[in-house]
Amino acid sequence: MGLSLGSFAIVAVAVVLASALQASIGFGMGMLAAPVVALVDPGLLPGTLVILAFVVTVMVVVTERQHIDLGGTGWALFGRVPGTIAGALLVAALPERGLALLLAGVVLVGVALNSLGWQPRPVRRNLVTAGAASGLLGTATSIGGPPMALVWQQKHGAVLRSSMSSFFLVGSVLSFLALAATGSVDQRTLLVTAALVPAPFLGWGLSLLLNRVMSPVRLRRTAIAVSIFGAVVLVADQLFG
């Protein structure tokens, strides 16, 4: 695979924790894991996390499908399509360093927007716009959660998790197809991803425990702190490493 055992272990742990976060609050896999993967092996992004996010969302959708907001999800997916195409073209055009800096910037902006308390209403126009932004960012950097979290922040619990997961379930497939079409997913990425497939299952199991011992707000704040740290370290590595 061209990845040392130590590096693989670091990526696997990051994916387990990020999958647990995704399964617990409906988003956050990219925000938590992408900076770590970018530091260890940027060549795996965004394809590896896009595929592994699909695995996590399948489990959440299957277990909580009765809570999905089908109407809102449909309008968000309508916007996801053009955003996905734009994101795939961006990945094909950017060098690895540019992609890493973009990823770090998306993390920090996403954290800022989610922390400022801005609450756009979940009307059709905003859902389509958020879906397009999520498609672009999710395909280009594997971090598509913040736009949807903003527009759906009034949802809670199973409704938020299932609606976000159903959106990302379809969105991950669209992003993968677009990345594959532009040559941004190679054989090495697929091999490493296949070896990491058990990690999302472990993360989903961990989320069941986290949902019992930690409130969504506390879990979200922890994830934000870790994401900020990862993004800052990534920027420092790209600029001074």
Coordinates of C-alpha atoms in Angstrom, one line a residue:
M1 CA 0.0 0.0 0.0
G2 CA 3.0 2.3 0.4
L3 CA 1.9 3.3 3.9
S4 CA 3.9 2.3 7.0
L5 CA 2.3 0.4 9.8
G6 CA 2.6 3.4 12.1
S7 CA 1.0 5.8 9.6
F8 CA -1.7 3.3 8.8
A9 CA -2.5 3.0 12.6
I10 CA -2.7 6.8 13.0
V11 CA -5.1 7.1 10.0
A12 CA -7.2 4.2 11.3
V13 CA -7.6 5.7 14.8
A14 CA -8.5 9.0 13.3
V15 CA -11.2 7.3 11.1
V16 CA -12.6 5.4 14.1
L17 CA -13.0 8.6 16.1
A18 CA -14.3 10.6 13.2
S19 CA -16.8 7.8 12.3
A20 CA -18.0 7.8 15.9
L21 CA -18.6 11.6 15.7
Q22 CA -20.4 11.3 12.3
A23 CA -22.7 8.6 13.6
S24 CA -23.4 10.5 16.8
I25 CA -24.2 14.0 15.5
G26 CA -24.7 13.5 11.8
F27 CA -21.5 15.1 10.5
G28 CA -17.9 15.8 11.3
M29 CA -16.0 12.9 9.8
G30 CA -14.1 15.1 7.4
M31 CA -13.5 17.9 9.9
L32 CA -11.9 15.5 12.4
A33 CA -10.1 13.0 10.2
A34 CA -9.1 15.0 7.1
P35 CA -6.4 17.2 8.8
V36 CA -4.8 14.0 10.2
V37 CA -4.9 12.2 6.9
A38 CA -3.5 15.3 5.1
L39 CA -0.5 15.3 7.5
V40 CA 0.1 11.6 7.2
D41 CA -0.6 11.0 3.5
P42 CA -2.3 13.8 1.5
G43 CA -2.5 11.6 -1.5
L44 CA -5.3 9.6 0.1
L45 CA -7.6 12.7 0.1
P46 CA -10.4 13.2 -0.6
G47 CA -11.2 9.8 -2.0
T48 CA -10.5 7.7 1.1
L49 CA -12.7 9.7 3.4
V50 CA -15.5 10.1 0.8
I51 CA -15.7 6.3 0.5
L52 CA -15.5 5.6 4.3
A53 CA -18.1 8.3 5.0
F54 CA -20.4 6.3 2.8
V55 CA -19.9 3.2 5.0
V56 CA -20.8 5.1 8.1
T57 CA -23.9 6.8 6.7
V58 CA -25.3 3.5 5.4
M59 CA -25.3 2.2 9.0
V60 CA -27.0 5.3 10.4
V61 CA -29.6 5.4 7.6
V62 CA -30.5 1.8 8.0
T63 CA -30.9 2.0 11.8
E64 CA -32.7 5.4 11.9
R65 CA -34.4 5.6 8.5
Q66 CA -37.8 6.4 10.0
H67 CA -36.6 9.8 11.1
I68 CA -35.4 11.1 7.8
D69 CA -36.6 14.5 6.5
L70 CA -37.2 13.4 2.9
G71 CA -38.4 16.8 1.6
G72 CA -35.4 18.7 3.0
T73 CA -33.0 16.1 1.9
G74 CA -34.3 16.1 -1.6
W75 CA -33.8 19.8 -2.1
A76 CA -30.3 19.7 -0.6
L77 CA -29.4 16.9 -3.0
F78 CA -30.7 19.0 -5.9
G79 CA -28.0 21.5 -5.0
R80 CA -25.4 18.8 -4.3
V81 CA -25.1 17.8 -8.0
P82 CA -23.5 21.0 -9.5
G83 CA -21.5 21.5 -6.3
T84 CA -20.1 18.0 -6.7
I85 CA -19.0 18.6 -10.3
A86 CA -17.3 21.8 -9.3
G87 CA -15.5 20.1 -6.4
A88 CA -14.2 17.3 -8.6
L89 CA -12.8 19.8 -11.1
L90 CA -11.1 21.7 -8.2
V91 CA -9.4 18.6 -7.0
A92 CA -8.1 17.8 -10.5
A93 CA -6.7 21.4 -10.7
L94 CA -5.1 21.9 -7.3
P95 CA -1.7 20.5 -6.3
E96 CA -1.5 18.6 -3.0
R97 CA -0.2 21.6 -1.0
G98 CA -3.1 23.8 -2.3
L99 CA -5.6 21.1 -1.4
A100 CA -4.2 20.8 2.1
L101 CA -4.4 24.5 2.7
L102 CA -7.9 24.6 1.3
L103 CA -8.9 21.7 3.6
A104 CA -7.5 23.5 6.7
G105 CA -9.3 26.7 5.6
V106 CA -12.6 24.9 5.3
V107 CA -12.2 23.4 8.7
L108 CA -11.5 26.8 10.4
V109 CA -14.3 28.6 8.5
G110 CA -16.7 25.8 9.2
V111 CA -15.9 25.9 12.9
A112 CA -16.3 29.7 12.9
L113 CA -19.7 29.6 11.2
N114 CA -21.0 26.9 13.5
S115 CA -19.8 28.8 16.6
L116 CA -21.2 32.2 15.7
G117 CA -24.8 31.1 16.1
W118 CA -25.9 32.1 12.6
Q119 CA -29.2 30.3 11.9
P120 CA -30.3 30.3 8.2
R121 CA -33.9 29.1 7.8
P122 CA -34.3 25.6 6.3
V123 CA -36.3 26.9 3.3
R124 CA -35.8 25.5 -0.2
R125 CA -33.4 28.2 -1.4
N126 CA -31.2 27.8 1.6
L127 CA -31.3 24.0 1.4
V128 CA -30.3 24.0 -2.3
T129 CA -27.5 26.5 -1.6
A130 CA -26.2 24.5 1.4
G131 CA -26.4 21.4 -0.7
A132 CA -24.3 23.0 -3.4
A133 CA -21.7 24.3 -1.0
S134 CA -21.6 20.9 0.7
G135 CA -21.1 19.2 -2.6
L136 CA -18.2 21.4 -3.6
L137 CA -16.5 21.3 -0.3
G138 CA -17.2 17.6 0.4
T139 CA -15.9 16.5 -3.0
A140 CA -12.9 18.8 -2.9
T141 CA -11.8 18.3 0.7
S142 CA -14.1 15.5 2.2
I143 CA -15.6 18.2 4.6
G144 CA -19.2 18.8 3.5
G145 CA -20.8 18.9 6.9
P146 CA -20.7 22.5 8.0
P147 CA -23.1 24.0 5.3
M148 CA -25.7 21.3 6.1
A149 CA -25.2 21.6 9.8
L150 CA -25.9 25.3 9.6
V151 CA -29.2 25.0 7.7
W152 CA -30.4 22.0 9.8
Q153 CA -29.1 23.1 13.2
Q154 CA -32.7 23.3 14.6
K155 CA -32.9 19.5 14.1
H156 CA -31.8 17.3 16.9
G157 CA -31.0 13.7 17.8
A158 CA -32.2 11.0 15.4
V159 CA -33.8 13.4 13.0
L160 CA -30.6 15.3 12.5
R161 CA -28.4 12.2 12.3
S162 CA -30.7 10.4 9.8
S163 CA -31.4 13.4 7.6
M164 CA -27.7 14.4 7.5
S165 CA -26.7 10.7 6.9
S166 CA -29.2 10.2 4.1
F167 CA -27.9 13.4 2.4
F168 CA -24.3 12.2 2.7
L169 CA -25.2 8.7 1.7
V170 CA -26.2 9.8 -1.8
G171 CA -23.7 12.7 -1.8
S172 CA -20.8 10.4 -1.1
V173 CA -21.7 8.2 -4.2
L174 CA -22.0 11.4 -6.3
S175 CA -18.6 12.7 -5.1
F176 CA -16.9 9.3 -5.6
L177 CA -18.2 9.1 -9.2
A178 CA -17.1 12.6 -10.0
L179 CA -13.7 12.1 -8.5
A180 CA -13.2 8.8 -10.4
A181 CA -14.3 10.5 -13.6
T182 CA -11.6 13.2 -13.2
G183 CA -8.9 10.6 -12.3
S184 CA -8.6 11.7 -8.7
V185 CA -9.1 8.2 -7.2
D186 CA -6.3 5.8 -8.0
Q187 CA -5.7 2.1 -7.2
R188 CA -3.5 2.9 -4.2
T189 CA -6.3 5.0 -2.7
L190 CA -8.8 2.1 -3.2
L191 CA -6.4 -0.5 -1.6
V192 CA -5.8 1.7 1.5
T193 CA -9.5 2.4 1.8
A194 CA -10.4 -1.3 1.6
A195 CA -7.9 -2.0 4.5
L196 CA -9.6 0.8 6.5
V197 CA -13.2 -0.4 6.1
P198 CA -13.3 -2.0 9.6
A199 CA -12.6 1.4 11.1
P200 CA -16.1 2.9 10.4
F201 CA -17.8 -0.1 11.9
L202 CA -15.7 0.3 15.1
G203 CA -16.6 4.0 15.1
W204 CA -20.3 3.3 14.7
G205 CA -20.1 0.9 17.6
L206 CA -18.3 3.6 19.7
S207 CA -21.0 6.1 18.8
L208 CA -23.5 4.0 20.6
L209 CA -21.5 4.3 23.8
L210 CA -20.8 8.1 23.3
N211 CA -24.5 8.8 22.8
R212 CA -25.1 7.4 26.3
V213 CA -22.3 9.1 28.2
M214 CA -21.9 12.4 26.3
S215 CA -24.4 15.0 25.3
P216 CA -24.4 16.1 21.6
V217 CA -23.4 19.6 22.6
R218 CA -20.4 18.4 24.6
L219 CA -19.4 15.9 21.8
R220 CA -19.7 18.7 19.2
R221 CA -17.5 21.1 21.3
T222 CA -14.8 18.4 21.7
A223 CA -14.8 17.7 18.0
I224 CA -14.5 21.4 17.2
A225 CA -11.5 21.8 19.5
V226 CA -9.8 18.8 18.0
S227 CA -10.6 20.0 14.5
I228 CA -9.1 23.5 15.2
F229 CA -5.9 21.9 16.5
G230 CA -5.6 19.6 13.5
A231 CA -6.2 22.5 11.0
V232 CA -3.6 24.7 12.7
V233 CA -1.0 22.0 12.7
L234 CA -1.7 21.2 9.0
V235 CA -1.3 24.9 8.1
A236 CA 2.0 25.1 10.0
D237 CA 3.2 21.9 8.4
Q238 CA 2.4 23.2 4.9
L239 CA 3.9 26.7 5.4
F240 CA 7.0 25.8 7.6
G241 CA 7.5 22.1 7.2

